[in-house]
Short mmCIF file of C-alpha atoms and ligand atoms in Angstrom, two decimals:
data_model
loop_
_atom_site.label_atom_id
_atom_site.label_comp_id
_atom_site.label_asym_id
_atom_site.label_seq_id
_atom_site.Cartn_x
_atom_site.Cartn_y
_atom_site.Cartn_z
CA UNK A 1 127.55 -106.57 104.95
CA UNK A 2 125.28 -106.45 107.92
CA UNK A 3 122.19 -104.25 108.25
CA UNK A 4 120.50 -104.07 111.65
CA UNK A 5 117.07 -102.52 112.09
CA UNK A 6 114.80 -101.90 115.08
CA UNK A 7 111.10 -102.41 114.49
CA UNK A 8 107.55 -102.29 115.79
CA UNK A 9 104.67 -103.71 113.76
CA UNK A 10 103.08 -102.31 110.61
CA UNK A 11 105.34 -99.37 109.72
CA UNK A 12 108.49 -101.35 110.42
CA UNK A 13 107.30 -104.50 108.66
CA UNK A 14 106.41 -102.68 105.44
CA UNK A 15 109.75 -100.87 105.47
CA UNK A 16 111.63 -104.15 106.01
CA UNK A 17 109.79 -105.85 103.17
CA UNK A 18 110.84 -102.88 101.03
CA UNK A 19 114.42 -103.22 102.23
CA UNK A 20 114.50 -106.89 101.22
CA UNK A 21 113.13 -106.02 97.78
CA UNK A 22 115.58 -103.16 97.37
CA UNK A 23 118.58 -105.37 98.24
CA UNK A 24 117.45 -108.07 95.81
CA UNK A 25 117.43 -105.49 93.01
CA UNK A 26 120.97 -104.23 93.75
CA UNK A 27 123.98 -105.57 91.93
CA UNK A 28 126.73 -104.52 94.37
CA UNK A 29 127.99 -106.09 97.63
CA UNK A 30 124.88 -104.88 99.41
CA UNK A 31 122.64 -107.21 97.44
CA UNK A 32 123.89 -110.02 99.66
CA UNK A 33 123.64 -108.03 102.88
CA UNK A 34 122.33 -109.85 105.91
CA UNK A 35 119.52 -108.13 107.76
CA UNK A 36 118.95 -108.58 111.47
CA UNK A 37 115.77 -107.17 112.91
CA UNK A 38 115.35 -106.34 116.59
CA UNK A 39 111.62 -106.48 117.28
CA UNK A 40 109.60 -104.79 119.98
CA UNK A 41 108.13 -107.26 122.46
CA UNK A 42 106.67 -104.76 124.93
CA UNK A 43 103.29 -104.96 123.14
CA UNK A 44 103.15 -108.64 124.10
CA UNK A 45 100.21 -109.89 126.08
CA UNK A 46 98.95 -113.17 127.51
CA UNK A 47 95.39 -113.94 126.39
CA UNK A 48 93.52 -117.18 127.09
CA UNK A 49 96.79 -118.47 128.51
CA UNK A 50 98.58 -117.88 125.22
CA UNK A 51 101.55 -115.59 124.71
CA UNK A 52 100.82 -113.18 121.87
CA UNK A 53 103.65 -111.14 120.32
CA UNK A 54 101.86 -108.73 117.97
CA UNK A 55 104.86 -106.91 116.57
CA UNK A 56 107.03 -109.99 115.96
CA UNK A 57 104.05 -111.64 114.27
CA UNK A 58 103.26 -108.64 112.08
CA UNK A 59 106.86 -108.63 110.85
CA UNK A 60 106.90 -112.41 110.37
CA UNK A 61 103.57 -112.54 108.52
CA UNK A 62 104.38 -109.49 106.37
CA UNK A 63 107.76 -110.81 105.29
CA UNK A 64 106.46 -114.36 104.97
CA UNK A 65 103.52 -113.45 102.74
CA UNK A 66 100.83 -114.37 105.30
CA UNK A 67 99.71 -110.90 106.34
CA UNK A 68 96.24 -109.41 105.84
CA UNK A 69 97.47 -106.68 103.50
CA UNK A 70 94.74 -104.08 103.87
CA UNK A 71 94.56 -104.39 107.62
CA UNK A 72 98.33 -104.51 108.08
CA UNK A 73 98.20 -107.06 110.91
CA UNK A 74 96.76 -110.55 111.37
CA UNK A 75 96.53 -113.37 108.84
CA UNK A 76 95.10 -113.21 105.34
CA UNK A 77 92.01 -115.36 104.68
CA UNK A 78 91.33 -115.56 108.38
CA UNK A 79 88.31 -117.15 110.09
CA UNK A 80 87.11 -116.59 113.64
CA UNK A 81 85.51 -119.82 114.87
CA UNK A 82 87.60 -120.06 118.03
CA UNK A 83 86.86 -116.46 119.00
CA UNK A 84 83.15 -117.03 118.41
CA UNK A 85 83.22 -120.12 120.62
CA UNK A 86 85.07 -118.22 123.37
CA UNK A 87 82.45 -115.46 123.15
CA UNK A 88 79.69 -118.09 123.44
CA UNK A 89 81.31 -119.16 126.71
CA UNK A 90 81.44 -115.46 127.65
CA UNK A 91 85.16 -115.72 128.29
CA UNK A 92 86.80 -112.30 128.06
CA UNK A 93 88.44 -110.40 126.54
CA UNK A 94 86.32 -109.83 123.46
CA UNK A 95 88.20 -106.73 122.28
CA UNK A 96 91.39 -108.29 120.98
CA UNK A 97 90.92 -109.94 117.60
CA UNK A 98 92.48 -113.38 117.30
CA UNK A 99 91.72 -115.41 114.21
CA UNK A 100 91.90 -119.18 113.91
CA UNK A 101 95.11 -119.18 111.86
CA UNK A 102 96.71 -116.68 114.18
CA UNK A 103 95.74 -118.78 117.21
CA UNK A 104 97.96 -121.58 115.92
CA UNK A 105 101.02 -119.32 116.08
CA UNK A 106 100.29 -118.41 119.69
CA UNK A 107 99.67 -122.03 120.64
CA UNK A 108 102.99 -123.13 119.16
CA UNK A 109 104.83 -120.23 120.79
CA UNK A 110 103.29 -120.83 124.21
CA UNK A 111 103.94 -124.55 124.06
CA UNK A 112 107.61 -123.96 123.25
CA UNK A 113 108.05 -121.27 125.91
CA UNK A 114 106.54 -123.62 128.50
CA UNK A 115 108.95 -126.32 127.37
CA UNK A 116 111.79 -123.97 128.22
CA UNK A 117 112.72 -122.48 124.86
CA UNK A 118 113.79 -118.83 124.83
CA UNK A 119 111.63 -116.37 122.89
CA UNK A 120 114.62 -115.88 120.54
CA UNK A 121 114.66 -119.61 119.73
CA UNK A 122 110.87 -119.82 119.49
CA UNK A 123 110.84 -116.90 117.05
CA UNK A 124 113.53 -118.56 114.94
CA UNK A 125 111.50 -121.78 114.90
CA UNK A 126 108.34 -119.94 113.80
CA UNK A 127 110.41 -118.19 111.12
CA UNK A 128 111.54 -121.60 109.78
CA UNK A 129 108.03 -121.78 108.40
CA UNK A 130 107.67 -118.17 107.25
CA UNK A 131 111.17 -117.66 105.80
CA UNK A 132 111.24 -113.88 106.22
CA UNK A 133 114.62 -113.58 104.50
CA UNK A 134 116.13 -111.90 107.54
CA UNK A 135 116.91 -112.80 111.13
CA UNK A 136 114.14 -111.73 113.50
CA UNK A 137 115.19 -111.26 117.11
CA UNK A 138 113.03 -110.23 120.06
CA UNK A 139 114.63 -107.30 121.87
CA UNK A 140 114.94 -109.48 124.98
CA UNK A 141 114.09 -112.97 126.14
CA UNK A 142 112.76 -111.44 129.34
CA UNK A 143 109.13 -110.30 129.39
CA UNK A 144 108.50 -106.56 129.12
CA UNK A 145 104.99 -105.13 128.94
CA UNK A 146 104.01 -101.56 128.28
CA UNK A 147 101.31 -100.24 130.59
CA UNK A 148 99.62 -96.90 130.17
CA UNK A 149 98.74 -94.68 133.10
CA UNK A 150 95.37 -92.95 132.62
CA UNK A 151 92.89 -91.11 134.82
CA UNK A 152 90.09 -93.39 135.99
CA UNK A 153 86.42 -92.43 136.33
CA UNK A 154 87.00 -91.66 140.02
CA UNK A 155 89.90 -89.37 139.17
CA UNK A 156 92.57 -91.79 140.37
CA UNK A 157 95.58 -92.88 138.36
CA UNK A 158 95.14 -96.30 136.81
CA UNK A 159 97.47 -98.41 134.72
CA UNK A 160 96.11 -100.53 131.89
CA UNK A 161 97.94 -102.85 129.54
CA UNK A 162 99.02 -101.04 126.38
CA UNK A 163 96.78 -103.27 124.23
CA UNK A 164 93.74 -102.47 126.33
CA UNK A 165 94.39 -98.74 125.91
CA UNK A 166 95.31 -98.97 122.22
CA UNK A 167 92.89 -101.58 120.91
CA UNK A 168 89.96 -101.48 123.30
CA UNK A 169 89.94 -97.76 124.08
CA UNK A 170 91.46 -96.57 120.79
CA UNK A 171 93.73 -94.36 122.92
CA UNK A 172 90.73 -92.20 123.86
CA UNK A 173 91.79 -91.51 127.44
CA UNK A 174 94.90 -89.32 127.40
CA UNK A 175 98.01 -91.23 128.46
CA UNK A 176 99.66 -89.64 131.48
CA UNK A 177 102.67 -91.91 131.35
CA UNK A 178 104.00 -95.12 129.83
CA UNK A 179 105.43 -97.70 132.19
CA UNK A 180 107.55 -100.42 130.63
CA UNK A 181 107.04 -103.19 133.19
CA UNK A 182 110.01 -105.51 133.38
CA UNK A 183 112.24 -103.29 131.26
CA UNK A 184 114.55 -102.34 134.13
CA UNK A 185 115.37 -106.00 134.79
CA UNK A 186 115.26 -107.18 131.18
CA UNK A 187 118.53 -107.99 129.49
CA UNK A 188 119.11 -107.67 125.77
CA UNK A 189 120.24 -110.99 124.32
CA UNK A 190 123.83 -111.43 123.17
CA UNK A 191 122.45 -111.77 119.62
CA UNK A 192 120.84 -108.32 119.88
CA UNK A 193 123.99 -106.63 121.15
CA UNK A 194 126.15 -108.41 118.55
CA UNK A 195 123.78 -107.31 115.78
CA UNK A 196 124.18 -103.68 116.82
CA UNK A 197 127.93 -103.82 117.46
CA UNK A 198 128.65 -105.76 114.29
CA UNK A 199 126.39 -103.71 112.01
CA UNK A 200 127.65 -101.85 108.96
CA UNK A 201 124.43 -99.86 108.88
CA UNK A 202 121.68 -99.37 111.47
CA UNK A 203 118.19 -98.35 110.33
CA UNK A 204 115.28 -97.07 112.38
CA UNK A 205 112.19 -97.67 110.21
CA UNK A 206 109.09 -95.50 110.59
CA UNK A 207 107.84 -97.31 113.68
CA UNK A 208 106.13 -95.76 116.68
CA UNK A 209 108.91 -93.77 118.41
CA UNK A 210 107.42 -94.19 121.89
CA UNK A 211 105.88 -97.63 122.25
CA UNK A 212 107.76 -99.52 119.51
CA UNK A 213 111.30 -98.16 119.11
CA UNK A 214 111.03 -96.32 122.43
CA UNK A 215 110.20 -99.58 124.20
CA UNK A 216 113.20 -101.34 122.64
CA UNK A 217 115.40 -98.50 123.88
CA UNK A 218 114.14 -99.12 127.43
CA UNK A 219 116.05 -102.39 127.54
CA UNK A 220 119.29 -101.81 129.36
CA UNK A 221 122.29 -101.66 127.06
CA UNK A 222 120.50 -101.33 123.71
CA UNK A 223 120.65 -97.52 123.61
CA UNK A 224 124.30 -97.55 124.71
CA UNK A 225 125.17 -100.10 122.04
CA UNK A 226 123.48 -97.94 119.40
CA UNK A 227 125.29 -94.81 120.54
CA UNK A 228 128.60 -96.69 120.48
CA UNK A 229 128.28 -98.57 117.20
CA UNK A 230 130.65 -97.62 114.40
CA UNK A 231 127.77 -97.98 111.92
CA UNK A 232 125.80 -94.93 110.80
CA UNK A 233 122.29 -94.81 112.25
CA UNK A 234 119.60 -93.55 109.87
CA UNK A 235 115.96 -93.10 110.83
CA UNK A 236 112.78 -92.61 108.83
CA UNK A 237 110.03 -90.34 110.16
CA UNK A 238 106.71 -92.01 110.99
CA UNK A 239 105.14 -88.55 110.99
CA UNK A 240 104.24 -86.80 107.76
CA UNK A 241 103.04 -83.21 107.81
CA UNK A 242 102.42 -83.30 111.56
CA UNK A 243 100.32 -86.48 111.47
CA UNK A 244 101.05 -90.16 111.99
CA UNK A 245 100.43 -92.13 108.81
CA UNK A 246 98.59 -94.98 110.53
CA UNK A 247 97.68 -95.47 114.13
CA UNK A 248 97.65 -93.03 116.98
CA UNK A 249 101.32 -92.24 117.50
CA UNK A 250 100.32 -88.65 118.31
CA UNK A 251 98.58 -89.90 121.47
CA UNK A 252 101.87 -91.52 122.51
CA UNK A 253 104.10 -88.58 121.62
CA UNK A 254 101.99 -86.03 123.46
CA UNK A 255 102.11 -88.20 126.60
CA UNK A 256 105.88 -87.83 126.70
CA UNK A 257 105.81 -84.16 125.75
CA UNK A 258 107.12 -84.58 122.20
CA UNK A 259 105.54 -82.60 119.37
CA UNK A 260 103.90 -84.74 116.68
CA UNK A 261 106.18 -83.71 113.85
CA UNK A 262 109.16 -85.11 112.00
CA UNK A 263 111.37 -82.62 113.85
CA UNK A 264 109.82 -83.56 117.19
CA UNK A 265 110.62 -87.24 116.67
CA UNK A 266 114.15 -86.50 115.42
CA UNK A 267 114.73 -84.32 118.48
CA UNK A 268 113.43 -87.13 120.67
CA UNK A 269 115.91 -89.62 119.17
CA UNK A 270 118.61 -86.93 119.27
CA UNK A 271 121.78 -86.39 117.25
CA UNK A 272 124.56 -88.87 117.86
CA UNK A 273 127.08 -86.06 118.11
CA UNK A 274 125.01 -84.72 121.03
CA UNK A 275 124.68 -88.07 122.81
CA UNK A 276 121.59 -89.22 120.90
CA UNK A 277 121.08 -91.89 118.26
CA UNK A 278 120.77 -90.36 114.83
CA UNK A 279 123.32 -89.63 112.12
CA UNK A 280 120.76 -89.33 109.33
CA UNK A 281 117.01 -88.67 109.13
CA UNK A 282 114.53 -88.97 106.29
CA UNK A 283 111.52 -86.68 106.30
CA UNK A 284 108.62 -86.30 103.88
CA UNK A 285 108.84 -83.75 101.09
CA UNK A 286 106.23 -81.60 102.80
CA UNK A 287 108.46 -81.38 105.88
CA UNK A 288 111.59 -80.20 104.04
CA UNK A 289 111.44 -76.70 105.46
CA UNK A 290 111.59 -77.88 109.09
CA UNK A 291 115.18 -78.21 110.27
CA UNK A 292 116.26 -81.37 112.10
CA UNK A 293 118.58 -81.43 115.11
CA UNK A 294 122.04 -79.96 114.48
CA UNK A 295 124.48 -82.68 113.48
CA UNK A 296 121.85 -84.90 111.84
CA UNK A 297 121.95 -85.06 108.03
CA UNK A 298 118.35 -84.68 106.93
CA UNK A 299 116.96 -85.55 103.50
CA UNK A 300 113.44 -85.35 102.19
CA UNK A 301 111.56 -87.69 99.87
CA UNK A 302 108.14 -89.35 99.61
CA UNK A 303 107.65 -91.36 102.80
CA UNK A 304 104.34 -93.09 102.12
CA UNK A 305 104.52 -96.86 101.71
CA UNK A 306 101.24 -97.56 99.97
CA UNK A 307 102.75 -100.16 97.63
CA UNK A 308 105.68 -102.55 98.09
CA UNK A 309 107.51 -100.60 95.37
CA UNK A 310 107.24 -97.38 97.35
CA UNK A 311 108.52 -99.18 100.43
CA UNK A 312 111.50 -100.49 98.43
CA UNK A 313 112.31 -96.99 97.19
CA UNK A 314 112.07 -95.61 100.71
CA UNK A 315 114.31 -98.33 102.15
CA UNK A 316 116.77 -97.75 99.30
CA UNK A 317 116.87 -94.06 100.16
CA UNK A 318 117.53 -94.82 103.83
CA UNK A 319 120.33 -97.20 102.87
CA UNK A 320 121.92 -94.75 100.45
CA UNK A 321 121.93 -92.01 103.08
CA UNK A 322 123.60 -94.46 105.47
CA UNK A 323 126.20 -95.44 102.86
CA UNK A 324 126.92 -91.77 102.21
CA UNK A 325 127.43 -91.23 105.95
CA UNK A 326 129.77 -94.24 106.11
CA UNK A 327 131.93 -92.32 103.64
P1 GDP B 1 102.64 -100.90 115.10
O1 GDP B 1 103.47 -101.63 116.11
O2 GDP B 1 101.79 -101.81 114.26
O3 GDP B 1 101.95 -99.70 115.64
O4 GDP B 1 103.66 -100.40 114.02
P2 GDP B 1 104.99 -99.58 114.05
O5 GDP B 1 105.39 -99.12 115.40
O6 GDP B 1 106.02 -100.29 113.25
O7 GDP B 1 104.57 -98.39 113.16
C1 GDP B 1 103.60 -97.46 113.49
C2 GDP B 1 104.05 -96.17 112.87
O8 GDP B 1 104.29 -96.37 111.49
C3 GDP B 1 103.00 -95.10 112.97
O9 GDP B 1 103.52 -94.05 113.77
C4 GDP B 1 102.79 -94.62 111.54
O10 GDP B 1 102.75 -93.22 111.44
C5 GDP B 1 103.99 -95.19 110.79
N1 GDP B 1 103.69 -95.55 109.42
C6 GDP B 1 102.76 -96.46 109.00
N2 GDP B 1 102.74 -96.50 107.64
C7 GDP B 1 103.68 -95.60 107.21
C8 GDP B 1 104.11 -95.16 105.92
O11 GDP B 1 103.61 -95.59 104.87
N3 GDP B 1 105.11 -94.21 105.88
C9 GDP B 1 105.67 -93.69 107.02
N4 GDP B 1 106.64 -92.78 106.90
N5 GDP B 1 105.26 -94.07 108.24
C10 GDP B 1 104.29 -95.02 108.34
CA1 CA B 2 103.07 -102.55 118.04
#
């Protein structure tokens, strides 16, 4: 049994940790299911000469037990000596938090990339330490970076790196457009396409539909593979009662003209029978009354993942809807 999931950072990572826990508690064939995760790399950024992959690291640290739980990203028990020294040298940027433990990950990754390893192989090597219990694949070995087009002080259109807009500006300037630099030339890896084609079930966790899952879908061939796979595709809404649970997904959705609602996101992904992605869709109990796209089987249930147990229940519900749709 093969489960393939697409993921961004926090929402996806918590869901995947729940999925692992849910599978461990099962006593049927699915308890031994292999999970392959296709991670968003369009949030990646080079800082101080180091390649930082925030979403891959959030997934790796969460599943490997190294995450700062309350914050949802970064390492637990972190210290910031290196950042303080860089600030003393007045070397920018000072708006992206990198702790000492986290720095080590980026140093190892950058060293391996410079030695010619692919990001897929580097990620596997980092995961040898963290043992996430699933295979973590970057969406592509080619660099893709999301940039956000905003209006500058002089009224002109300016593009800034997604992290600068998200972290430094807290998405305060309205996004006019997202540009996924490199996406048009980027190729999905053979591992990514095989994971989609060979899946028994495909899950879309509650990740940001625009800059996490949406960025993965920008890579040529991934959307087509999803639309063509024999596996049912089940998604989980990141929006509850018209609001994102964490983060500023509403600022991303409005930029692409999608309503911030469970139905808006489902409509954005589209029904597979109408050329979209979804066969099934989980919404929060408070969103039960809003109909999803025709042809998508919609169920409601609690969608908050405050505890690992809640995440396991949610992942179990997504899997059971998928199994029902497999018939
Ligand atoms: P990021 O890369 O760290 O921004 O993380 P993701 O793209 O994986 O997830 C961000 C999305 O997860 C946001 O749109 C949130 O609304 C959603 N999210 C976070 N926590 C929860 C939760 O407990 N339940 C649900 N349903 N969605 C969540
Ligand atoms: Ca992210």
